[in-house]
PDB file of C-alpha atoms in Angstrom:
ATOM      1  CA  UNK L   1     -44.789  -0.216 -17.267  1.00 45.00           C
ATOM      2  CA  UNK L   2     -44.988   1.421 -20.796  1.00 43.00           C
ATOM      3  CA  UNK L   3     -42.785  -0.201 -23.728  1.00 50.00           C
ATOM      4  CA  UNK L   4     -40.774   2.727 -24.113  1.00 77.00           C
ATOM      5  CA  UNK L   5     -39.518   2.277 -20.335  1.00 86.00           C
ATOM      6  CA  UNK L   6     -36.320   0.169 -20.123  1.00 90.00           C
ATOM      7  CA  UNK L   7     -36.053   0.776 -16.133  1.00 94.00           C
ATOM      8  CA  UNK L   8     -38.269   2.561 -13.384  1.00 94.00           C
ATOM      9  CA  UNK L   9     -37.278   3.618 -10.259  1.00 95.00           C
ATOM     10  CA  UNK L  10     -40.140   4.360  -8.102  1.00 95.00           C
ATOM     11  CA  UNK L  11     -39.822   6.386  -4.792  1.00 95.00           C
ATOM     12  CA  UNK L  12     -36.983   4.645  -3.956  1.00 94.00           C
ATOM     13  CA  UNK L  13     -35.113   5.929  -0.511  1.00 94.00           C
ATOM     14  CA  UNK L  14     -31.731   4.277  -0.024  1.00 93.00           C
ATOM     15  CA  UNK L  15     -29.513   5.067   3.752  1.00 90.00           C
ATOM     16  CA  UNK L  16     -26.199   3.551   4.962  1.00 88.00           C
ATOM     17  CA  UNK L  17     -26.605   4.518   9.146  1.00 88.00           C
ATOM     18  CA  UNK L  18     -27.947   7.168   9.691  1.00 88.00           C
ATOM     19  CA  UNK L  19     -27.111   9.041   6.298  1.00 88.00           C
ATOM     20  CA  UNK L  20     -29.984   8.920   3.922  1.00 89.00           C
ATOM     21  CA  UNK L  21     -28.334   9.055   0.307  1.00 90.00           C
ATOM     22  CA  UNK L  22     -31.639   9.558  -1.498  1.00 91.00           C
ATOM     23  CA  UNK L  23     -35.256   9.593  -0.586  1.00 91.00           C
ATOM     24  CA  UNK L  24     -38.341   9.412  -2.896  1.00 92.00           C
ATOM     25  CA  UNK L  25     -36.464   9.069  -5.227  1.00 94.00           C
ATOM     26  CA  UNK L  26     -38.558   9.123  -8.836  1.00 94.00           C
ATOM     27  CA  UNK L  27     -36.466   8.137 -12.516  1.00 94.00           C
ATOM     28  CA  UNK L  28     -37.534   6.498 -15.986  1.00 95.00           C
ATOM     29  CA  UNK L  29     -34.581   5.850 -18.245  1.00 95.00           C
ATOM     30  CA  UNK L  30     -36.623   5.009 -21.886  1.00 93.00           C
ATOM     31  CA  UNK L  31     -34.441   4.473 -25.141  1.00 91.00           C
ATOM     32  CA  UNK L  32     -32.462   7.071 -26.555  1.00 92.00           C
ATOM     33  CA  UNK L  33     -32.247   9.204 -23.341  1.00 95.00           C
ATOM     34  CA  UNK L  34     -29.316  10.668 -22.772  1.00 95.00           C
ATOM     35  CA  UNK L  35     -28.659  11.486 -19.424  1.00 96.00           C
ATOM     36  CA  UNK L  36     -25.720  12.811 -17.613  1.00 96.00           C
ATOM     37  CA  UNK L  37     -25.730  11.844 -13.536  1.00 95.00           C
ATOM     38  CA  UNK L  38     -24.227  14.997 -11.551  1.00 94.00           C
ATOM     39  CA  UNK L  39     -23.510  15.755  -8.440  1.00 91.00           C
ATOM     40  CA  UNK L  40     -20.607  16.558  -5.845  1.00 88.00           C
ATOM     41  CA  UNK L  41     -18.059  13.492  -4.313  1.00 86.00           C
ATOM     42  CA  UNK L  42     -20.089  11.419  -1.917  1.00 84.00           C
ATOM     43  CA  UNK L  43     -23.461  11.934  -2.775  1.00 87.00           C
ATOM     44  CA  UNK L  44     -24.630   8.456  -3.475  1.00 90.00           C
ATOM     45  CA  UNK L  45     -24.310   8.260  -7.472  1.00 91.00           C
ATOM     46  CA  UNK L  46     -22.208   5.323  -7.508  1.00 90.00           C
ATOM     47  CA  UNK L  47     -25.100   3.846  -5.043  1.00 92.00           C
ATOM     48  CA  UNK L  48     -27.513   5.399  -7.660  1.00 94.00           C
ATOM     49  CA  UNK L  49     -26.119   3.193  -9.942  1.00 94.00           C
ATOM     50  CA  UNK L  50     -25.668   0.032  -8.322  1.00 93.00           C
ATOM     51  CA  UNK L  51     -29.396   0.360  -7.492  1.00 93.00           C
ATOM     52  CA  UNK L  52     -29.937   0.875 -11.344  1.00 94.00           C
ATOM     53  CA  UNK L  53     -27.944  -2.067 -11.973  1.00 93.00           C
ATOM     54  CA  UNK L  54     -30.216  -4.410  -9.254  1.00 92.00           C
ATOM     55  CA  UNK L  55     -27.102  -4.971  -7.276  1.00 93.00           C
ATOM     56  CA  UNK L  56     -28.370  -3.022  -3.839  1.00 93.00           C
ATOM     57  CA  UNK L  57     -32.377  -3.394  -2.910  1.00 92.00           C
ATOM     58  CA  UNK L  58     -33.355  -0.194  -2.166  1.00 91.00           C
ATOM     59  CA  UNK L  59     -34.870   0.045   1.957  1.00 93.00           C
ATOM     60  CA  UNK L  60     -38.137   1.276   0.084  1.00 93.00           C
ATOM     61  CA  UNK L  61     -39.605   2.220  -3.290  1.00 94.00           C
ATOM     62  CA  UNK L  62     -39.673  -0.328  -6.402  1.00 93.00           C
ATOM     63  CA  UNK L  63     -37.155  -1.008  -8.965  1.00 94.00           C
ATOM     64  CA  UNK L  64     -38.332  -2.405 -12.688  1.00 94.00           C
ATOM     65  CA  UNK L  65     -36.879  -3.537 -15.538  1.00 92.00           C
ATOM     66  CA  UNK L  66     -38.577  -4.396 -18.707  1.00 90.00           C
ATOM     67  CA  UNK L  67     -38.375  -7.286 -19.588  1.00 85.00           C
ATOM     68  CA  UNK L  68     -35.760  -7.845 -22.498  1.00 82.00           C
ATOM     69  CA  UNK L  69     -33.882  -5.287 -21.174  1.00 88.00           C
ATOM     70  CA  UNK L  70     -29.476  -5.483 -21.280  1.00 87.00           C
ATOM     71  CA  UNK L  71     -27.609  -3.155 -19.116  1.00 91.00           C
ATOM     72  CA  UNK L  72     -24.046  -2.457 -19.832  1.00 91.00           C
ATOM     73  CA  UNK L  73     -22.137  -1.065 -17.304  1.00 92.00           C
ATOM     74  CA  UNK L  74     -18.643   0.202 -17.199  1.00 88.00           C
ATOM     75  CA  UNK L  75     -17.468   0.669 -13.831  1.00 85.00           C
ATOM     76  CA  UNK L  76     -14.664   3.418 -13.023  1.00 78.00           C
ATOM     77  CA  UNK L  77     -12.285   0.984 -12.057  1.00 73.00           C
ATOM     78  CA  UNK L  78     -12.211  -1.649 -14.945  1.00 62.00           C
ATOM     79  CA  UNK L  79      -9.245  -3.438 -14.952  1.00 58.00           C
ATOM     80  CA  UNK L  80      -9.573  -6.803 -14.439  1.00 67.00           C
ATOM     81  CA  UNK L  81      -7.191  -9.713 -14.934  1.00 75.00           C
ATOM     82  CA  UNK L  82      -7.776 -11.341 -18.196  1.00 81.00           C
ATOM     83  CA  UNK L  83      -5.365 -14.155 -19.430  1.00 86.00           C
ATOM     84  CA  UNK L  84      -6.271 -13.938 -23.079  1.00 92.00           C
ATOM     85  CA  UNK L  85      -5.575 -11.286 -25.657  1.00 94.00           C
ATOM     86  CA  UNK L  86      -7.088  -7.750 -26.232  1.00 94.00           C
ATOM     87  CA  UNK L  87      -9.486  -8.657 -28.931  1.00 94.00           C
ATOM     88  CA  UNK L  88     -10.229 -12.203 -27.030  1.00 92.00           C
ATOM     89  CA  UNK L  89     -11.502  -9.829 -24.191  1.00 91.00           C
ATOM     90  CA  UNK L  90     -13.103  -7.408 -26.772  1.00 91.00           C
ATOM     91  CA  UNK L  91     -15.013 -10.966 -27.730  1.00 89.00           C
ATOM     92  CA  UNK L  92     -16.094 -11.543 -24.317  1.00 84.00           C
ATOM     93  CA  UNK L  93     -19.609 -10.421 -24.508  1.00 73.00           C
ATOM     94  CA  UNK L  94     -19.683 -13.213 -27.381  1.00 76.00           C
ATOM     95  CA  UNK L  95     -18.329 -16.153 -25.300  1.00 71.00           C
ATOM     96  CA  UNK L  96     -21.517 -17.857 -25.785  1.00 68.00           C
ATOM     97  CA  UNK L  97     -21.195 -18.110 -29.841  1.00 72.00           C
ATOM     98  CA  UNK L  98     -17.294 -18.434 -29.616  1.00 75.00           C
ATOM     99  CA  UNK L  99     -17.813 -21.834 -27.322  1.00 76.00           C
ATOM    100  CA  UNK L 100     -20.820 -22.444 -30.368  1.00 81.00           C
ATOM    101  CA  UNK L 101     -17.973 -22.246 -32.923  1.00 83.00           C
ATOM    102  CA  UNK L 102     -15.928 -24.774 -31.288  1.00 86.00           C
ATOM    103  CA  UNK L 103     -18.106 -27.448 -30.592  1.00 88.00           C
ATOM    104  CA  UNK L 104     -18.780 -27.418 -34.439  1.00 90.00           C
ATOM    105  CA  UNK L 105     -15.519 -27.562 -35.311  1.00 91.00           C
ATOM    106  CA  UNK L 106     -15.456 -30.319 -32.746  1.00 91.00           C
ATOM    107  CA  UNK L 107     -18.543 -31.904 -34.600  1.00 91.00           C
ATOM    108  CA  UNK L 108     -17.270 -31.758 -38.309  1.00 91.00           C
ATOM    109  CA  UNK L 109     -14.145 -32.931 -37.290  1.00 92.00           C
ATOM    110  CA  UNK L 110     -15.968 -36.226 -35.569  1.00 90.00           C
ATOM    111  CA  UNK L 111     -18.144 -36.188 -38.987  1.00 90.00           C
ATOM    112  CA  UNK L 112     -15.095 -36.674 -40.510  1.00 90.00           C
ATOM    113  CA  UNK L 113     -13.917 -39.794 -39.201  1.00 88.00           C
ATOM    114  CA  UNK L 114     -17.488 -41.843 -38.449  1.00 88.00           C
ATOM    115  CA  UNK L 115     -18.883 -44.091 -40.992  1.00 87.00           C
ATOM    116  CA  UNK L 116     -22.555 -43.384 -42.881  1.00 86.00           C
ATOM    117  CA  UNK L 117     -24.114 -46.241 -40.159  1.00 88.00           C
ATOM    118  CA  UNK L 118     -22.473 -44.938 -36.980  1.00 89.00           C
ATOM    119  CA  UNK L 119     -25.596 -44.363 -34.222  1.00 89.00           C
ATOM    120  CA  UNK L 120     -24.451 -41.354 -33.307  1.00 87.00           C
ATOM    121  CA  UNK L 121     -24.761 -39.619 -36.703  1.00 90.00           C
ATOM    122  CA  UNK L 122     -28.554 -38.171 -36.706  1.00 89.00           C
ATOM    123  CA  UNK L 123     -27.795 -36.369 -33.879  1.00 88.00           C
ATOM    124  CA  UNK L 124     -24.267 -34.984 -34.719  1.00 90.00           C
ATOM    125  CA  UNK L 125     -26.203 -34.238 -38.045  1.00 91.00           C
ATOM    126  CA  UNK L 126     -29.110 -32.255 -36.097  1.00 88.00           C
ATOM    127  CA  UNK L 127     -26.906 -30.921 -33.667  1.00 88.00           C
ATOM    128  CA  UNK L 128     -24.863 -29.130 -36.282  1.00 91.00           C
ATOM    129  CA  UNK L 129     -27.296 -28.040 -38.131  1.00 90.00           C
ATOM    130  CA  UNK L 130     -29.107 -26.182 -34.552  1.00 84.00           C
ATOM    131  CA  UNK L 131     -25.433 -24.687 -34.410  1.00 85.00           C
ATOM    132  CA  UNK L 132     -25.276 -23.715 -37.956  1.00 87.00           C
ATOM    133  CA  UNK L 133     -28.306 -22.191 -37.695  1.00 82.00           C
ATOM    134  CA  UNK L 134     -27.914 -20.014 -34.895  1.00 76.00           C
ATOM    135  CA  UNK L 135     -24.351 -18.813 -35.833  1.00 79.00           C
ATOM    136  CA  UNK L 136     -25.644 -17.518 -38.954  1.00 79.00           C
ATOM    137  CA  UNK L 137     -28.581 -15.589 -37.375  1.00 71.00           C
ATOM    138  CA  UNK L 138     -26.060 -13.520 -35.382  1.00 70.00           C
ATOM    139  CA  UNK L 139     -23.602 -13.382 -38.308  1.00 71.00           C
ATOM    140  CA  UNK L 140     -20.972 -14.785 -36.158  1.00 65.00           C
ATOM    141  CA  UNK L 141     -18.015 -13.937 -39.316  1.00 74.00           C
ATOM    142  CA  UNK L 142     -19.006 -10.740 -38.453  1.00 83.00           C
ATOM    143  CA  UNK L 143     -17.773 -10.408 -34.830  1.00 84.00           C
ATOM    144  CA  UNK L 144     -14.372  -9.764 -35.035  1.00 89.00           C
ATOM    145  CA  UNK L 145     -14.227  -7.438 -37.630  1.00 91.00           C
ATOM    146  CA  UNK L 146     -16.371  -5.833 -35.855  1.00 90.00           C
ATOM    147  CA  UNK L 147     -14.385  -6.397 -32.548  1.00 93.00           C
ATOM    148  CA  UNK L 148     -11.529  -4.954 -34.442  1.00 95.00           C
ATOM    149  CA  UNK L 149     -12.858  -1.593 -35.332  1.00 94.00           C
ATOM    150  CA  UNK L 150     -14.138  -0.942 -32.511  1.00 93.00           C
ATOM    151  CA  UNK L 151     -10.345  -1.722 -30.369  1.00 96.00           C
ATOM    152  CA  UNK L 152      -9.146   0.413 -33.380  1.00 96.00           C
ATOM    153  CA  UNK L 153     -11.737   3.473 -32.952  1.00 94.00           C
ATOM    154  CA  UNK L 154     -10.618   3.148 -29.139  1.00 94.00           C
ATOM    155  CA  UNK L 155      -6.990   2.984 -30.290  1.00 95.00           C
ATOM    156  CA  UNK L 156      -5.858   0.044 -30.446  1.00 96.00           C
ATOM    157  CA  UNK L 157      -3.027  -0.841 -33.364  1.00 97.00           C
ATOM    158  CA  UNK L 158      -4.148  -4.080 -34.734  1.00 95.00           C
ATOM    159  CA  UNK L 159      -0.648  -5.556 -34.129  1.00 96.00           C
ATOM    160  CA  UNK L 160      -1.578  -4.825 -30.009  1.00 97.00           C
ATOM    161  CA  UNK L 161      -5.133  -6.300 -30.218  1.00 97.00           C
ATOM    162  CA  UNK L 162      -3.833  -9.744 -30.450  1.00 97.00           C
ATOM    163  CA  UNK L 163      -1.046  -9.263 -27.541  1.00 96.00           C
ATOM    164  CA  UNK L 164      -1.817 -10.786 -23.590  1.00 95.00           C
ATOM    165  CA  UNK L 165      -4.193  -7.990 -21.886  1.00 94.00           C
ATOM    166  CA  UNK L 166      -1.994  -8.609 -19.536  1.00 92.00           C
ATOM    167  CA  UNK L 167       0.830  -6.595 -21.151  1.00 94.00           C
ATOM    168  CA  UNK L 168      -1.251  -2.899 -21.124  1.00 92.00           C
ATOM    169  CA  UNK L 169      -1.916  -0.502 -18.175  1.00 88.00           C
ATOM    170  CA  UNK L 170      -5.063  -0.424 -16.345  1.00 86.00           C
ATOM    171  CA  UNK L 171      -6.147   2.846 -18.440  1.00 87.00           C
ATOM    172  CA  UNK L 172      -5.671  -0.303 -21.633  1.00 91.00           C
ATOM    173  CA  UNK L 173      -7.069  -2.661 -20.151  1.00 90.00           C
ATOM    174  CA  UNK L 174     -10.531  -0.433 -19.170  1.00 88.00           C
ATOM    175  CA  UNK L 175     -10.371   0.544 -22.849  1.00 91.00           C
ATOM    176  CA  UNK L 176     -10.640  -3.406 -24.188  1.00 92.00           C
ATOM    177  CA  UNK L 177     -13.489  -3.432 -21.102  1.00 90.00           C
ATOM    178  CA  UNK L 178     -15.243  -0.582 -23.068  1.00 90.00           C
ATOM    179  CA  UNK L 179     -14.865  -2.606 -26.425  1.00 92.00           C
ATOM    180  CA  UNK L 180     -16.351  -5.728 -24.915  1.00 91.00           C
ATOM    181  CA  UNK L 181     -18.960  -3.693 -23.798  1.00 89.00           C
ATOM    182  CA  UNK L 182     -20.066  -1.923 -26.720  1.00 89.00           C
ATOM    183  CA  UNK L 183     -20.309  -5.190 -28.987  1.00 88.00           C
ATOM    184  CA  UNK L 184     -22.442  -6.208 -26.344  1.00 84.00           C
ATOM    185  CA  UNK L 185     -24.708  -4.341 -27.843  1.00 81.00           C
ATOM    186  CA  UNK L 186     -26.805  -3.170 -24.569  1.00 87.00           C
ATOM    187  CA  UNK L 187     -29.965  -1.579 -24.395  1.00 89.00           C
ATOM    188  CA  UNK L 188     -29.141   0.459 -21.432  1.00 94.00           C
ATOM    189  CA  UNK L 189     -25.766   1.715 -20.842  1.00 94.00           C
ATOM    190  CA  UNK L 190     -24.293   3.201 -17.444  1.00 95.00           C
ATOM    191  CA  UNK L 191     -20.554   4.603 -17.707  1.00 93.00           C
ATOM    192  CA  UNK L 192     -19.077   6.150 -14.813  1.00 91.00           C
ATOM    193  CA  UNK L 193     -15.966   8.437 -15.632  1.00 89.00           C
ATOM    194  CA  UNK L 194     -15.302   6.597 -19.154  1.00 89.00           C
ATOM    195  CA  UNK L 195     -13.058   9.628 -19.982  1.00 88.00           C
ATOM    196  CA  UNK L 196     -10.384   8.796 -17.458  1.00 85.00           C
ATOM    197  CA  UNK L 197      -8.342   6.529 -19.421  1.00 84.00           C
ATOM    198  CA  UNK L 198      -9.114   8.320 -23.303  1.00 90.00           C
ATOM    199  CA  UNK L 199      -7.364  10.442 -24.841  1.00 91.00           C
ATOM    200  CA  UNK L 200      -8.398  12.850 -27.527  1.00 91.00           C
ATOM    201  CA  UNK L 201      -9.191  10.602 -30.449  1.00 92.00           C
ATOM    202  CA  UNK L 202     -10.484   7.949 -28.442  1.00 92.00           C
ATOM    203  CA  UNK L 203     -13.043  10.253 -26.982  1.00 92.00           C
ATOM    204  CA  UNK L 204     -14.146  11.874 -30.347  1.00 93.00           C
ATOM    205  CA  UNK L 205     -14.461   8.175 -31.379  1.00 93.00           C
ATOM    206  CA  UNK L 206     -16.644   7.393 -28.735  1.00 92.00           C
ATOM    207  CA  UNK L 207     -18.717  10.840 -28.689  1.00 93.00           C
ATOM    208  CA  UNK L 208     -19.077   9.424 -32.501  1.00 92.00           C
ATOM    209  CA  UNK L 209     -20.423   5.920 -31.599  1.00 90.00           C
ATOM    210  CA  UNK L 210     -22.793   6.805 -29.139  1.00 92.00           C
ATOM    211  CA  UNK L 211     -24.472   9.381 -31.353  1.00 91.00           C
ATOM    212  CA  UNK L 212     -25.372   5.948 -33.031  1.00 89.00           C
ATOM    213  CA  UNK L 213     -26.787   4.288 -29.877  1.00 89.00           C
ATOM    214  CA  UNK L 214     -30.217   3.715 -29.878  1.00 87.00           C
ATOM    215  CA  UNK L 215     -30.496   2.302 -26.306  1.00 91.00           C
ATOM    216  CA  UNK L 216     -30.723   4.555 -23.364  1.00 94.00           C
ATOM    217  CA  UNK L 217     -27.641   6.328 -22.046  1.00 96.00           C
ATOM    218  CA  UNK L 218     -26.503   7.280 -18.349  1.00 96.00           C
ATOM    219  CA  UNK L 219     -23.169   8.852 -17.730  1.00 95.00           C
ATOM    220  CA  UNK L 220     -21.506  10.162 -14.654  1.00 93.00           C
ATOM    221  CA  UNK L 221     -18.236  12.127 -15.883  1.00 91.00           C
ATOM    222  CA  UNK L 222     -16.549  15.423 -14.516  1.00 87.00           C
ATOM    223  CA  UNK L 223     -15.601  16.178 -17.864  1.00 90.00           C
ATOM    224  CA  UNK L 224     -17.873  19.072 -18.679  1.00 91.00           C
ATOM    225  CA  UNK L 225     -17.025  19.092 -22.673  1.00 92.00           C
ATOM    226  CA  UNK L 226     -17.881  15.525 -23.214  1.00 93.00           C
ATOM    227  CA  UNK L 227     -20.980  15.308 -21.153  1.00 94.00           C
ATOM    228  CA  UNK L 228     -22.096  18.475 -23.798  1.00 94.00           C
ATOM    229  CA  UNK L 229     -21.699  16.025 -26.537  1.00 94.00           C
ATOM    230  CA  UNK L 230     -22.553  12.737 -25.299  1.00 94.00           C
ATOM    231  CA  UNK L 231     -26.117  13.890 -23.398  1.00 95.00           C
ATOM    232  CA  UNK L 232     -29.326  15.945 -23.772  1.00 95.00           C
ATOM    233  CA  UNK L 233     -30.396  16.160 -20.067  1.00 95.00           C
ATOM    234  CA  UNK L 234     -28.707  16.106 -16.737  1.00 95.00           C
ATOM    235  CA  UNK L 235     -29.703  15.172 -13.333  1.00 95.00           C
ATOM    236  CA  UNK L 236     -28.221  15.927 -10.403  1.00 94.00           C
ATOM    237  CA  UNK L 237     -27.903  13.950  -7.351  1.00 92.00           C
ATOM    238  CA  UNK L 238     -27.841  16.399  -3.949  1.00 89.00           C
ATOM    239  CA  UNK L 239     -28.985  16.376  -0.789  1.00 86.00           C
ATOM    240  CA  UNK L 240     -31.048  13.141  -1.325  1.00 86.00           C
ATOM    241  CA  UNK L 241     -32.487  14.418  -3.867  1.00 89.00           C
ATOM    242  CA  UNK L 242     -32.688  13.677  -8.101  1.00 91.00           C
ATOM    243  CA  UNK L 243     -33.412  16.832  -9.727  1.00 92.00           C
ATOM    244  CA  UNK L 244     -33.680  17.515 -13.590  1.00 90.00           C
TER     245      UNK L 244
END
């Protein structure tokens, strides 16, 4: 698999009974396509996707991903319980460097109160250090500013990004899920209908950020307009078949 492929799907033929959904099935989604998945109700794109994603094994046909590859996916239906606040959910995807932060807090705050010939010092010292380290290679200060324009772009005031998640409508609550998963910074991204719950400014904002992307882009959307901005080729999904 060349460099420039992110994920291959080779002859792939997926059925549920009797009803074949697709069959030798052929599609390379490399970096910076921009593709728009088409097709009437019921036709398997959904499917399509969750075979792109590696959550259903296709009956036949071969499914690869290269490696370093990060898939993003925003599914229709996005809102999930979350007991923090909007921008703690916009931080999500950064979990891993937010529990980083606290443990060195935790550290300096033990550094604090242990004496120059304490045992445990060299590797508090070292341990902080690996943490220090790390933070600062993925410019951790950086995050939520960063996690703040982008609830903003999606409209967000910034007195309603630190409120419960809890508080907003589903249509909200998808929006913070589309935040999260834009700072996630993906190298593939699947959205399927992310126009439902935008309105106008939230979509032009969005339209605006993925003309930044660099990764490889798959959207399924009946919204004719923004599928004109947001991709350069579309495929549609009938009768089994994936045709450009």
């Amino acid at each position: 698999m060349g460099g420039s492929r992110l994920i291959q799907l080779q002859d792939l033929r997926y059925s549920i009974g009797q009803r074949v959904l697709f069959d030798r099935l052929d599609w390379v989604i490399a970096p910076g396509d921009r593709c728009a998945l088409v097709g009437p109700n019921g036709t398997g794109k959904t499917t399509l996707i969750r075979v792109i994603l590696g959550e259903y094994s296709p009956e036949s046909g071969n499914r690869v991903q290269a490696r370093g590859t990060r898939i993003g996916y925003l599914p229709q239906e996005a809102a999930e319980h979350f007991s923090g606040t909007v921008l703690d959910r916009a931080l999500e995807a950064h979990r891993a460097l937010l529990g980083m932060r606290e443990e060195l807090d935790e550290i300096h705050a033990r550094l604090a109160g242990i004496g120059a010939d304490d045992p445990d010092l060299p590797d508090l010292l070292d341990r902080a250090g690996d943490l220090q380290h790390h933070l600062e290679l993925h410019s951790e200060h950086r995050l939520e500013p960063e996690a703040r324009r982008v609830l903003g772009g999606l409209g967000f005031a910034t007195a309603d990004q630190d409120r419960p998640l809890a508080e907003f409508s589903g249509g909200w609550r998808m929006r913070a899920a589309l935040a999260a998963l834009l700072l996630a910074d993906p190298t593939v991204l699947i959205m399927d209908e992310p126009t439902n719950h935008l309105d106008l400014p939230a979509m032009e904002w969005l339209e605006d950020y993925l003309d930044e992307f660099h990764g490889g882009l798959v959207v399924v959307s009946h919204d004719r307009v923004f599928l004109d901005r947001v991709s350069t080729e579309v495929r549609e999904l009938e009768h089994g078949q994936l045709t450009a």
